[in-house]
Amino acid sequence: MEYKKLSEGELYILTAIWETGEESVSRSMIEDRIAEKNWNVNTVNTFLARLTEKGAVSCRKIGKTNFYTPIYNKDGYLAFEGSSFLARLYNNSIGSFMAALSSTHSLKKKDIEELEEFLNKLKEE
């Protein structure tokens, strides 16, 4: 699947859809999950229209209600974003990325242990 970059707002709404665990989600279910944003109706409509145009969700109308079904797979999209981030900012170098993290002291002991565990699993495969 070919993914397209989503804006922060689009990703916020798509995440709300994914988190329902439902196959299709009504607009009111989405609005309930994003209520803390206090976005007006036009803002939500714009984000949903863009998600549909980009192929991230499909929309079908049943009666007067729109239902949205995620097309983008959560794990797939997050992998796409991670690769895009690494390419844009670190020239696809995980080493450069890790050096930047360690130089800011943002890596905690627990983070390092998780990385070691992950790398050990990769070595075993």
Short mmCIF file of C-alpha atoms in Angstrom, two decimals:
data_model
loop_
_atom_site.label_atom_id
_atom_site.label_comp_id
_atom_site.label_asym_id
_atom_site.label_seq_id
_atom_site.Cartn_x
_atom_site.Cartn_y
_atom_site.Cartn_z
CA MET A 1 0.00 0.00 0.00
CA GLU A 2 1.19 3.47 -0.80
CA TYR A 3 0.74 5.89 2.08
CA LYS A 4 0.48 9.65 1.87
CA LYS A 5 1.73 11.98 4.59
CA LEU A 6 -1.01 13.10 6.96
CA SER A 7 -1.19 16.37 8.83
CA GLU A 8 -1.22 16.33 12.62
CA GLY A 9 -5.00 16.90 12.67
CA GLU A 10 -5.66 14.20 10.09
CA LEU A 11 -3.55 11.73 12.04
CA TYR A 12 -5.35 12.68 15.26
CA ILE A 13 -8.71 11.83 13.71
CA LEU A 14 -7.42 8.64 12.07
CA THR A 15 -5.99 7.55 15.42
CA ALA A 16 -9.39 8.13 17.02
CA ILE A 17 -10.93 5.90 14.36
CA TRP A 18 -8.31 3.17 14.88
CA GLU A 19 -8.79 3.30 18.65
CA THR A 20 -12.49 2.49 18.42
CA GLY A 21 -11.58 -0.99 17.22
CA GLU A 22 -14.66 -0.87 15.00
CA GLU A 23 -14.69 -1.68 11.30
CA SER A 24 -16.69 1.47 10.49
CA VAL A 25 -17.17 4.50 12.70
CA SER A 26 -19.91 7.10 12.60
CA ARG A 27 -19.03 10.76 12.63
CA SER A 28 -20.58 11.13 16.10
CA MET A 29 -18.31 8.37 17.46
CA ILE A 30 -15.32 10.26 16.07
CA GLU A 31 -16.51 13.54 17.57
CA ASP A 32 -16.94 11.87 20.98
CA ARG A 33 -13.34 10.63 20.88
CA ILE A 34 -11.88 14.01 19.87
CA ALA A 35 -14.12 16.21 22.04
CA GLU A 36 -11.16 17.62 24.03
CA LYS A 37 -9.93 19.37 20.86
CA ASN A 38 -13.06 21.57 20.73
CA TRP A 39 -12.84 21.66 16.94
CA ASN A 40 -15.79 23.18 15.10
CA VAL A 41 -17.82 21.12 12.64
CA ASN A 42 -16.09 22.61 9.58
CA THR A 43 -12.65 21.67 10.89
CA VAL A 44 -13.70 18.06 11.46
CA ASN A 45 -15.37 17.96 8.04
CA THR A 46 -12.21 19.25 6.39
CA PHE A 47 -9.99 16.65 8.08
CA LEU A 48 -12.40 13.82 7.21
CA ALA A 49 -12.62 15.01 3.58
CA ARG A 50 -8.81 15.16 3.32
CA LEU A 51 -8.47 11.68 4.85
CA THR A 52 -10.93 10.40 2.27
CA GLU A 53 -9.15 12.17 -0.62
CA LYS A 54 -5.79 10.74 0.47
CA GLY A 55 -7.23 7.23 0.63
CA ALA A 56 -6.66 6.89 4.38
CA VAL A 57 -10.35 6.23 5.03
CA SER A 58 -13.40 5.41 3.00
CA CYS A 59 -16.74 7.06 3.59
CA ARG A 60 -20.18 5.63 3.04
CA LYS A 61 -23.49 7.21 3.82
CA ILE A 62 -26.28 5.24 5.45
CA GLY A 63 -29.37 7.37 5.73
CA LYS A 64 -28.15 10.73 6.97
CA THR A 65 -25.09 9.33 8.73
CA ASN A 66 -21.57 9.07 7.31
CA PHE A 67 -19.51 6.06 8.36
CA TYR A 68 -15.73 6.05 8.03
CA THR A 69 -13.64 2.91 7.56
CA PRO A 70 -9.88 3.06 7.94
CA ILE A 71 -7.97 2.02 4.83
CA TYR A 72 -4.55 2.82 6.26
CA ASN A 73 -3.31 0.11 8.60
CA LYS A 74 -2.02 1.59 11.87
CA ASP A 75 1.25 -0.37 11.96
CA GLY A 76 1.85 0.23 8.27
CA TYR A 77 1.29 3.96 8.53
CA LEU A 78 3.49 4.29 11.61
CA ALA A 79 6.29 2.41 9.83
CA PHE A 80 5.87 4.77 6.84
CA GLU A 81 6.07 7.82 9.14
CA GLY A 82 9.11 6.41 10.93
CA SER A 83 10.94 5.80 7.66
CA SER A 84 10.00 9.23 6.36
CA PHE A 85 11.21 10.88 9.57
CA LEU A 86 14.49 9.00 9.50
CA ALA A 87 15.06 9.85 5.84
CA ARG A 88 14.19 13.55 6.16
CA LEU A 89 16.10 14.35 9.32
CA TYR A 90 18.87 11.76 9.58
CA ASN A 91 19.65 10.72 5.99
CA ASN A 92 18.33 7.21 6.77
CA SER A 93 20.98 6.76 9.46
CA ILE A 94 19.74 5.07 12.61
CA GLY A 95 23.16 5.71 14.13
CA SER A 96 22.81 9.47 13.61
CA PHE A 97 19.32 9.35 15.07
CA MET A 98 20.52 7.46 18.15
CA ALA A 99 23.48 9.84 18.55
CA ALA A 100 21.06 12.78 18.54
CA LEU A 101 18.88 11.12 21.15
CA SER A 102 21.80 10.26 23.39
CA SER A 103 23.35 13.72 23.11
CA THR A 104 20.18 15.30 24.50
CA HIS A 105 20.11 12.77 27.36
CA SER A 106 16.54 11.90 26.47
CA LEU A 107 17.23 8.15 26.61
CA LYS A 108 16.39 6.64 29.97
CA LYS A 109 17.86 3.37 31.24
CA LYS A 110 14.54 1.65 30.49
CA ASP A 111 14.65 2.94 26.88
CA ILE A 112 18.16 1.59 26.41
CA GLU A 113 17.12 -1.80 27.81
CA GLU A 114 14.16 -1.91 25.41
CA LEU A 115 16.47 -1.08 22.49
CA GLU A 116 18.92 -3.80 23.55
CA GLU A 117 16.07 -6.32 23.75
CA PHE A 118 14.81 -5.29 20.33
CA LEU A 119 18.28 -5.52 18.77
CA ASN A 120 18.87 -8.94 20.33
CA LYS A 121 15.60 -10.19 18.81
CA LEU A 122 16.68 -8.87 15.41
CA LYS A 123 20.02 -10.67 15.72
CA GLU A 124 18.24 -13.96 16.47
CA GLU A 125 16.04 -13.72 13.36
#
